[in-house]
Amino acid sequence: MSDLLANLNPEQLQAVTLPPQHALILAGAGSGKTRVLTTRIAWLISTGQMGPHAVLAVTFTNKAAKEMLARLSAMLPINTRGMWIGTFHGLCNRLLRAHHKEAGLPSLFQILDSADQLSAIKRLLKNLNVDDEKFPPRELMHFINAHKDQGLRPAQAEVWDDYTRRRVELWAEYEGQCQREGVVDFAELLLRTYELLSRNEPLRRHYQERFRHILVDEFQDTNRLQYAWLKLLAGHDGTAGAPQGAAVFAVGDDDQSIYAFRGAEVGNMRDFEREFGVQNVIRLEQNYRSHGNILDAANALIKNNQGRLGKNLWTDQGAGEPIRVFEGFSDLDEARWIVDEARELIREGVSRDQIAFLYRSNAQSRVLEHELFTKGVAYKVYGGLRFFERQEIKHALAYLRLLANPDDDTAFLRVVNFPTRGIGARSLENLQEAAHRSNSPLYNAAASLTGKAGAAVGAFIRLIEELRRETENLPLPEVVEHIIERSGLRQHYLGEKEGQERLENLDELINAAASFIAEEGAMPVPDPATPDAPLPSPLASFLAHASLEAGDHQAGDGQEAVQLMTVHAAKGLEFDVVFISGLEQGLFPHENSVMEKSGEEEERRLMYVAITRARQRLYMSHAQTRMLHGQTRYCVPSAFLDELPQELLLRVNARSTPAYDNSYSRSPRAAAPVTAYESAAPAGLRVGQNVSHAKFGQGVIVATEGRGADARVQVNFGAAGMKWLALEFAKLTPL
DNA sequence: CGTAGCGATGTTTTT
DNA sequence: CATCGCTACG
């Protein structure tokens, strides 16, 4: 016990040992938030204030949930299996499996990931003969998800024009389709659970009485629905007769809210404080990660945001090194410098995986990768396809899904002709029409098809039936192996020239099933609180696992490598050395973000997250020109650079002439492409030229057009935006 | 049914 | 520049 609380600082200790009341912990980056969260749970249990089953701890990522469970097992001699610790979606899945009847779902309902959802929507539009030019599936998907994330159903949606009215109708159709097919999307997991609990009083009371302590991680990332869900479970929703609710312990950092574009509402933190009458607000401001200069830079930057809850990170580790700022002539020049610098660090003994290259958008990794590859530095890029998202894996899973739930049309269509069995678009159209007419799943409608097509589809149905029979009593990994063989998937990829890796992945899927069984699915634990609830089958659990946890972003070859990722992906991680590249107006902050309200503040928070990833050394760089969409863009340094205390920065552009001897490193002024129009512009005004304008400030000429009195130039003024100016009127001073 | 070629498109993305 | 997704052929 005393161990448990040892080495906590006063604020951490205070947070961990708070009385059972609502609390808001404002935990800065690197302030030990996960530690506080887990220690709080361990402390509550070990002091006998509650049993393990009385806690509900919720996070956003599987990684965070696993981490919490692992730390908890290390702290307490208890079996954490069966505890309600997991992601929002994982916990909702669990609840819906246990009460699927009350929730109006089949026992083996399947979960659609984003890709599945998109194809379901495309299929819907096709069936309804909706022009997908007018209603782009992606846009419709966002529309639907954004509404559901607010806790809304089609009937409650606000309709302001015909277009939206139609979108809402399509949304309602989509919901009908999902219900018929027995599938739920991510947002549905939450919304369905929320509705189940609000409608079903006994059930609600049961859970409200059961959970005495609710702990939430990354609270700043909750959306409206998640917050409503928490209020309901905590008995704080105003429903009549709610038992005395749980104590909610919310941990978050408003300065690290970077998912507003996905519906996260930082405002939930303020609302929580107000609505729950939170008396205990504790700030964890001591940072154990970074040196002082890095924190000072982060603090100075984030001060420019309005309406913060307020927080200032500090450390007793000393100021450390200055922040190194580099300006490259081009993106390539920038990449070269970064990679050279990284190589130097590696030579000095810094471990490769303690070096991170962070950037705003994925496209930026290209140049860096190229450079790393050329110089032979091992690296690993995060992002891109994840294990369970690979096509061969999704195909195999689709067969498994059909075994579990034949009504799943998404799965049916995915593999009915994969590997090919002579079922063409024509036959499928007929089949879908038949299914539509009889309002039945494709699987059942197949019997009504006649002729050659009917025979082919019939054979497919028989295959599935046989697979179901053959795998009935097999352990899960063997089921997976069996369907890979019998479906013809293995055969198919054997014959494909690029198939080797896919075959390896399929084998990996068998392994994944085996370790899934070994770890969690071996013996589903009946929940003591609801012993009568049906236990999910291993297959259903595995499929849910596959949808909810898409797996690693890249198969790790285990080699020590430099880490490349977007700033978003870096949240929650830390490295000895961090390079943030592409600090240019329009890129970071991103131009598309300045359009949205408070978009700039979110970009600043993103920058804050990036800076606070660094432990010892931080580099920031930008380039004067950058290839974007195949064109050279002239860039203005990011405004965020100006917001940093200049005395913390070390401008490392010592080389006034580029050390590199080839054409890439020339100054843009010398290298600026000569366009046909360029000669038309008055002397001194050409592409790449820095200019100053009375109203818009400093900028760079990006393009010129016209001649004489019609001459216009396009200028990137950075914060003030991109402008076309007529030279006849606008006073531009060359700098 | 597979693929070559063409045109549109180009932020971030825990689940 | 480069990738993706769809169309038009073989």
PDB file of N, CA and C in Angstrom, chain A residues 677 680-682 685 704-714 724-730:
ATOM      1  N   TYR A 677       5.158  34.414 -68.032  1.00  0.00           N
ATOM      2  CA  TYR A 677       4.639  35.715 -67.612  1.00  0.00           C
ATOM      3  C   TYR A 677       5.655  36.541 -66.847  1.00  0.00           C
ATOM      4  N   ALA A 680       6.816  39.877 -67.663  1.00  0.00           N
ATOM      5  CA  ALA A 680       5.796  40.915 -67.719  1.00  0.00           C
ATOM      6  C   ALA A 680       5.759  41.749 -66.450  1.00  0.00           C
ATOM      7  N   ALA A 681       6.105  41.119 -65.321  1.00  0.00           N
ATOM      8  CA  ALA A 681       6.006  41.834 -64.064  1.00  0.00           C
ATOM      9  C   ALA A 681       7.100  42.880 -63.981  1.00  0.00           C
ATOM     10  N   PRO A 682       6.804  43.959 -63.268  1.00  0.00           N
ATOM     11  CA  PRO A 682       7.788  45.022 -63.113  1.00  0.00           C
ATOM     12  C   PRO A 682       9.058  44.464 -62.502  1.00  0.00           C
ATOM     13  N   LEU A 685       9.879  42.341 -59.049  1.00  0.00           N
ATOM     14  CA  LEU A 685       8.772  41.524 -58.565  1.00  0.00           C
ATOM     15  C   LEU A 685       8.734  40.233 -59.354  1.00  0.00           C
ATOM     16  N   THR A 704       2.752  35.151 -60.959  1.00  0.00           N
ATOM     17  CA  THR A 704       2.483  36.452 -61.608  1.00  0.00           C
ATOM     18  C   THR A 704       1.641  36.192 -62.835  1.00  0.00           C
ATOM     19  N   GLU A 705       0.933  37.236 -63.292  1.00  0.00           N
ATOM     20  CA  GLU A 705       0.006  37.035 -64.387  1.00  0.00           C
ATOM     21  C   GLU A 705      -0.250  38.371 -65.089  1.00  0.00           C
ATOM     22  N   GLY A 706      -0.477  38.326 -66.372  1.00  0.00           N
ATOM     23  CA  GLY A 706      -0.834  39.534 -67.128  1.00  0.00           C
ATOM     24  C   GLY A 706       0.366  40.456 -67.351  1.00  0.00           C
ATOM     25  N   ARG A 707       0.117  41.507 -68.127  1.00  0.00           N
ATOM     26  CA  ARG A 707       1.206  42.445 -68.354  1.00  0.00           C
ATOM     27  C   ARG A 707       0.676  43.873 -68.321  1.00  0.00           C
ATOM     28  N   GLY A 708       1.581  44.788 -68.184  1.00  0.00           N
ATOM     29  CA  GLY A 708       1.216  46.200 -68.187  1.00  0.00           C
ATOM     30  C   GLY A 708       0.249  46.536 -67.062  1.00  0.00           C
ATOM     31  N   ALA A 709      -0.817  47.204 -67.433  1.00  0.00           N
ATOM     32  CA  ALA A 709      -1.793  47.648 -66.447  1.00  0.00           C
ATOM     33  C   ALA A 709      -2.565  46.487 -65.839  1.00  0.00           C
ATOM     34  N   ASP A 710      -2.588  45.348 -66.543  1.00  0.00           N
ATOM     35  CA  ASP A 710      -3.329  44.188 -66.033  1.00  0.00           C
ATOM     36  C   ASP A 710      -2.495  43.298 -65.128  1.00  0.00           C
ATOM     37  N   ALA A 711      -1.237  43.614 -64.989  1.00  0.00           N
ATOM     38  CA  ALA A 711      -0.356  42.712 -64.257  1.00  0.00           C
ATOM     39  C   ALA A 711      -0.843  42.486 -62.832  1.00  0.00           C
ATOM     40  N   ARG A 712      -0.890  41.212 -62.481  1.00  0.00           N
ATOM     41  CA  ARG A 712      -1.301  40.863 -61.116  1.00  0.00           C
ATOM     42  C   ARG A 712      -0.289  39.871 -60.556  1.00  0.00           C
ATOM     43  N   VAL A 713      -0.150  39.911 -59.267  1.00  0.00           N
ATOM     44  CA  VAL A 713       0.714  38.917 -58.634  1.00  0.00           C
ATOM     45  C   VAL A 713      -0.069  38.226 -57.517  1.00  0.00           C
ATOM     46  N   GLN A 714       0.223  36.956 -57.341  1.00  0.00           N
ATOM     47  CA  GLN A 714      -0.382  36.250 -56.224  1.00  0.00           C
ATOM     48  C   GLN A 714       0.649  36.191 -55.112  1.00  0.00           C
ATOM     49  N   TRP A 724      -4.527  37.731 -54.560  1.00  0.00           N
ATOM     50  CA  TRP A 724      -4.156  38.221 -55.887  1.00  0.00           C
ATOM     51  C   TRP A 724      -4.209  39.738 -55.824  1.00  0.00           C
ATOM     52  N   LEU A 725      -3.116  40.382 -56.215  1.00  0.00           N
ATOM     53  CA  LEU A 725      -3.098  41.837 -56.133  1.00  0.00           C
ATOM     54  C   LEU A 725      -2.764  42.430 -57.497  1.00  0.00           C
ATOM     55  N   ALA A 726      -3.535  43.443 -57.865  1.00  0.00           N
ATOM     56  CA  ALA A 726      -3.242  44.140 -59.116  1.00  0.00           C
ATOM     57  C   ALA A 726      -2.133  45.156 -58.847  1.00  0.00           C
ATOM     58  N   LEU A 727      -1.081  45.080 -59.620  1.00  0.00           N
ATOM     59  CA  LEU A 727       0.084  45.917 -59.339  1.00  0.00           C
ATOM     60  C   LEU A 727      -0.202  47.393 -59.503  1.00  0.00           C
ATOM     61  N   GLU A 728      -1.181  47.671 -60.336  1.00  0.00           N
ATOM     62  CA  GLU A 728      -1.512  49.062 -60.595  1.00  0.00           C
ATOM     63  C   GLU A 728      -1.988  49.757 -59.317  1.00  0.00           C
ATOM     64  N   PHE A 729      -2.685  48.980 -58.466  1.00  0.00           N
ATOM     65  CA  PHE A 729      -3.270  49.573 -57.261  1.00  0.00           C
ATOM     66  C   PHE A 729      -2.518  49.235 -55.983  1.00  0.00           C
ATOM     67  N   ALA A 730      -2.179  47.989 -55.863  1.00  0.00           N
ATOM     68  CA  ALA A 730      -1.561  47.550 -54.609  1.00  0.00           C
ATOM     69  C   ALA A 730      -0.135  48.055 -54.515  1.00  0.00           C
TER      70      ALA A 730
END
